[in-house]
CSV table of C-alpha atoms in Angstrom, one decimal:
chain,number,residue,atom,x,y,z
G,181,MET,CA,40.0,-17.4,11.4
G,182,ILE,CA,39.4,-21.0,11.5
G,183,GLU,CA,41.2,-23.6,9.0
G,184,LEU,CA,40.9,-27.4,9.1
G,185,LYS,CA,43.9,-29.6,8.0
G,186,ASN,CA,42.6,-32.8,6.5
G,187,ILE,CA,40.3,-33.9,9.3
G,188,SER,CA,39.4,-37.2,10.0
G,189,HIS,CA,37.2,-39.2,12.8
G,190,PHE,CA,36.4,-42.5,14.1
G,191,TYR,CA,34.0,-43.4,16.9
G,192,GLU,CA,35.2,-47.2,16.6
G,193,GLN,CA,38.1,-48.8,14.8
G,194,ASN,CA,35.8,-49.3,11.5
G,195,GLU,CA,33.3,-46.3,11.5
G,196,GLN,CA,34.7,-43.4,9.9
G,197,VAL,CA,32.4,-40.5,10.1
G,198,LEU,CA,34.6,-37.9,8.9
G,199,HIS,CA,37.2,-38.5,5.6
G,200,ASP,CA,39.8,-35.9,5.3
G,201,ILE,CA,38.0,-32.6,5.7
G,202,SER,CA,39.9,-29.7,4.8
G,203,LEU,CA,38.5,-26.3,4.8
G,204,LYS,CA,39.4,-22.7,5.9
G,205,ILE,CA,36.5,-20.1,7.2
G,206,ASP,CA,37.2,-16.1,6.9
G,207,GLU,CA,36.5,-13.8,10.1
G,208,GLY,CA,32.9,-12.9,10.1
G,209,GLU,CA,31.7,-15.3,7.6
G,210,PHE,CA,28.3,-17.1,8.4
G,211,LEU,CA,29.3,-20.5,7.4
G,212,PHE,CA,26.1,-22.9,7.1
G,213,LEU,CA,26.9,-26.5,7.4
G,214,SER,CA,24.0,-28.6,6.0
G,215,GLY,CA,23.4,-32.0,6.0
G,216,GLU,CA,21.0,-35.0,6.4
G,217,SER,CA,21.2,-36.7,10.1
G,218,GLY,CA,24.6,-39.1,9.8
G,219,SER,CA,25.8,-36.8,7.4
G,220,GLY,CA,28.7,-36.0,10.0
G,221,LYS,CA,27.8,-32.2,10.6
G,222,SER,CA,27.3,-32.3,14.0
G,223,THR,CA,30.4,-34.3,14.4
G,224,LEU,CA,32.2,-32.0,12.6
G,225,LEU,CA,30.9,-29.2,14.3
G,226,SER,CA,32.1,-30.5,17.7
G,227,ILE,CA,35.7,-31.0,16.5
G,228,LEU,CA,35.3,-27.3,15.2
G,229,SER,CA,34.5,-26.3,18.7
G,230,THR,CA,36.5,-28.2,20.5
G,231,LEU,CA,34.4,-30.2,22.1
G,232,LEU,CA,35.5,-33.0,20.6
G,233,LYS,CA,39.1,-34.1,19.4
G,234,PRO,CA,39.7,-35.2,15.9
G,235,SER,CA,41.3,-38.8,15.5
G,236,GLU,CA,43.3,-37.3,12.6
G,237,GLY,CA,44.2,-33.9,11.0
G,238,GLU,CA,45.0,-30.3,12.7
G,239,LEU,CA,42.4,-28.0,13.5
G,240,PHE,CA,43.4,-23.8,13.9
G,241,LEU,CA,41.3,-21.4,15.4
G,242,ASP,CA,42.2,-17.4,15.4
G,243,LYS,CA,45.9,-18.4,14.1
G,244,THR,CA,46.4,-20.9,16.6
G,245,ASN,CA,46.8,-24.6,17.0
G,246,VAL,CA,44.2,-26.1,19.1
G,247,ASN,CA,46.8,-28.7,20.5
G,248,ASP,CA,49.4,-26.3,21.6
G,249,ILE,CA,46.4,-24.5,23.8
G,250,GLN,CA,47.3,-25.1,27.4
G,251,ASN,CA,43.9,-24.2,29.2
G,252,ILE,CA,41.3,-25.1,26.6
G,253,ASP,CA,38.4,-24.0,28.8
G,254,ILE,CA,39.6,-20.3,29.4
G,255,PHE,CA,40.3,-20.1,25.4
G,256,ARG,CA,36.8,-21.4,25.0
G,257,SER,CA,35.7,-18.9,27.2
G,258,ASP,CA,37.6,-16.1,25.9
G,259,LYS,CA,36.8,-16.7,22.3
G,260,ILE,CA,34.0,-19.3,21.4
G,261,GLY,CA,30.4,-19.0,22.6
G,262,PHE,CA,28.0,-22.0,21.8
G,263,VAL,CA,24.1,-22.2,20.9
G,264,PHE,CA,22.8,-25.6,20.9
G,265,GLN,CA,19.2,-27.3,20.3
G,266,PHE,CA,18.5,-27.6,23.8
G,267,HIS,CA,18.7,-24.1,25.7
G,268,PHE,CA,20.8,-25.8,29.0
G,269,LEU,CA,19.5,-22.7,30.9
G,270,ILE,CA,19.1,-23.3,35.2
G,271,ASN,CA,15.6,-23.7,36.0
G,272,TYR,CA,16.3,-22.5,39.3
G,273,LEU,CA,17.8,-19.0,38.1
G,274,ASN,CA,16.0,-16.7,36.4
G,275,VAL,CA,16.9,-14.9,33.3
G,276,TYR,CA,19.2,-12.7,34.1
G,277,GLU,CA,21.3,-14.9,36.3
G,278,ASN,CA,21.6,-17.4,34.2
G,279,ILE,CA,23.2,-14.9,31.4
G,280,ALA,CA,25.3,-13.5,34.6
G,281,LEU,CA,26.3,-16.7,35.4
G,282,ALA,CA,28.6,-16.9,32.5
G,283,ALA,CA,29.2,-13.3,32.1
G,284,LYS,CA,32.9,-12.1,32.8
G,285,ASP,CA,32.8,-9.4,35.0
G,286,GLU,CA,33.5,-6.7,32.3
G,287,PHE,CA,30.5,-7.3,30.3
G,288,LYS,CA,27.9,-8.0,33.3
G,289,GLN,CA,27.3,-4.2,33.0
G,290,ASP,CA,26.2,-5.1,29.0
G,291,ILE,CA,22.7,-7.8,30.0
G,292,ASN,CA,20.4,-5.4,30.3
G,293,SER,CA,21.1,-3.9,26.7
G,294,LEU,CA,21.6,-7.2,25.3
G,295,LEU,CA,18.3,-8.6,26.4
G,296,GLU,CA,16.8,-5.3,25.2
G,297,LYS,CA,18.2,-6.0,21.9
G,298,LEU,CA,16.8,-9.6,21.6
G,299,GLY,CA,13.5,-8.3,22.7
G,300,ILE,CA,13.1,-9.9,26.3
G,301,LEU,CA,14.5,-7.3,28.3
G,302,GLU,CA,11.0,-7.9,30.1
G,303,LEU,CA,11.5,-11.7,31.0
G,304,SER,CA,14.8,-10.6,32.9
G,305,LYS,CA,13.2,-11.8,36.6
G,306,ARG,CA,11.3,-14.9,35.0
G,307,TYR,CA,12.5,-18.1,35.2
G,308,PRO,CA,12.8,-20.6,32.5
G,309,ASN,CA,9.8,-22.5,32.9
G,310,GLU,CA,7.8,-19.2,33.0
G,311,ILE,CA,8.7,-18.3,29.9
G,312,SER,CA,8.5,-20.0,25.7
G,313,GLY,CA,10.5,-22.0,23.7
G,314,GLY,CA,11.3,-19.5,21.8
G,315,GLN,CA,12.2,-16.9,24.3
G,316,ARG,CA,14.4,-19.8,26.2
G,317,GLN,CA,16.2,-20.0,23.1
G,318,ARG,CA,17.0,-16.5,22.8
G,319,VAL,CA,17.7,-16.1,26.2
G,320,ALA,CA,20.7,-19.0,25.0
G,321,LEU,CA,21.5,-16.6,22.5
G,322,ALA,CA,21.8,-14.1,24.8
G,323,ARG,CA,24.4,-16.1,26.7
G,324,SER,CA,26.7,-17.1,23.8
G,325,LEU,CA,26.9,-13.1,22.8
G,326,ILE,CA,27.4,-11.5,26.5
G,327,ASN,CA,31.5,-11.9,26.5
G,328,LYS,CA,31.6,-10.8,22.8
G,329,PRO,CA,33.0,-14.1,21.8
G,330,LYS,CA,35.3,-14.1,18.1
G,331,ILE,CA,33.2,-17.2,17.4
G,332,ILE,CA,30.0,-18.7,18.0
G,333,PHE,CA,28.7,-22.3,16.8
G,334,ALA,CA,25.6,-23.4,17.0
G,335,ASP,CA,23.8,-27.2,16.5
G,336,GLU,CA,20.3,-27.5,15.1
G,337,PRO,CA,19.6,-23.9,17.3
G,338,THR,CA,16.0,-23.7,16.2
G,339,GLY,CA,15.0,-27.3,15.7
G,340,SER,CA,12.7,-27.0,19.0
G,341,LEU,CA,11.2,-23.7,17.4
G,342,ASP,CA,8.5,-22.7,15.2
G,343,SER,CA,9.3,-20.7,11.9
G,344,LYS,CA,8.5,-17.5,13.4
G,345,ASN,CA,10.9,-17.9,16.4
G,346,SER,CA,13.6,-19.6,14.2
G,347,LYS,CA,14.0,-17.0,12.1
G,348,ILE,CA,13.9,-14.2,15.1
G,349,VAL,CA,17.4,-16.5,16.2
G,350,TYR,CA,18.7,-16.5,12.1
G,351,GLU,CA,18.5,-12.8,11.7
G,352,LEU,CA,20.1,-12.3,15.5
G,353,LEU,CA,23.3,-15.0,14.5
G,354,LYS,CA,23.3,-12.7,11.3
G,355,ASN,CA,23.6,-9.8,13.0
G,356,ALA,CA,26.6,-10.9,15.2
G,357,SER,CA,28.4,-12.0,12.0
G,358,ASP,CA,27.7,-8.5,10.3
G,359,ALA,CA,29.3,-7.2,13.8
G,360,GLY,CA,32.2,-9.2,12.8
G,361,THR,CA,31.9,-12.3,14.8
G,362,THR,CA,32.5,-15.6,12.7
G,363,VAL,CA,29.4,-17.6,12.9
G,364,VAL,CA,29.1,-21.6,12.3
G,365,VAL,CA,25.7,-23.2,12.1
G,366,ALA,CA,25.0,-27.2,11.7
G,367,SER,CA,21.2,-27.6,10.9
G,368,HIS,CA,19.2,-29.8,8.0
G,369,ASP,CA,17.0,-26.5,8.0
G,370,ALA,CA,17.3,-25.5,4.4
G,371,ALA,CA,15.7,-21.9,5.9
G,372,ILE,CA,19.3,-20.7,7.2
G,373,GLU,CA,20.6,-20.6,3.5
G,374,LYS,CA,19.4,-17.0,2.4
G,375,TYR,CA,21.2,-15.7,6.0
G,376,ALA,CA,24.5,-17.6,5.3
G,377,THR,CA,27.0,-16.4,3.4
G,378,ARG,CA,28.4,-19.8,2.5
G,379,THR,CA,26.9,-23.3,2.5
G,380,ILE,CA,28.7,-26.4,2.9
G,381,LYS,CA,26.7,-29.6,2.3
G,382,MET,CA,28.2,-32.7,3.9
G,383,ILE,CA,27.2,-36.5,2.6
G,384,ASP,CA,28.7,-39.3,4.1
G,385,GLY,CA,31.4,-37.9,6.3
G,386,LYS,CA,32.7,-35.1,3.6
G,387,ILE,CA,32.1,-32.0,2.2
């Protein structure tokens, strides 16, 4: 499903943040990418999710070399969901509209059922500033799931949440993995390890 071959990355000529990383991630796997701040885990996640092009090496997603993709935006829309530490919801759109904006036409009919699964259906007409941080993060998760992506990438998805809401997010990501979606989470929170099928620790840009 995902394969890295000899990935290295430099932010400046003398600042190497990733060192010759090769890795395979299977379909439906829930991979926990752990490490302290500065370990390189967020950079690696950015490369995995196509948001950053590596300085060296090759990335394959769904058996496709990313360098051969003609339109990366369409590829992301078709295959990838993103969850970040900050929800990036649009404040002048309500919950339903935030998700509908990201949804393809064939999946718009699924918005309410997805909100119900996430326990936030009653919030569909509210705006981001009218709901809690944990609820906003669940809306962001719904937005990432609505198009039924093959892969979900999450960077510190619970960094601003308490333990109760963090558990809800972890369980939802685990449910997505159990349903066949490949999930890759970068976080310093060790609590996620019990939900993951595999844990990889990053130290100084290496696995």
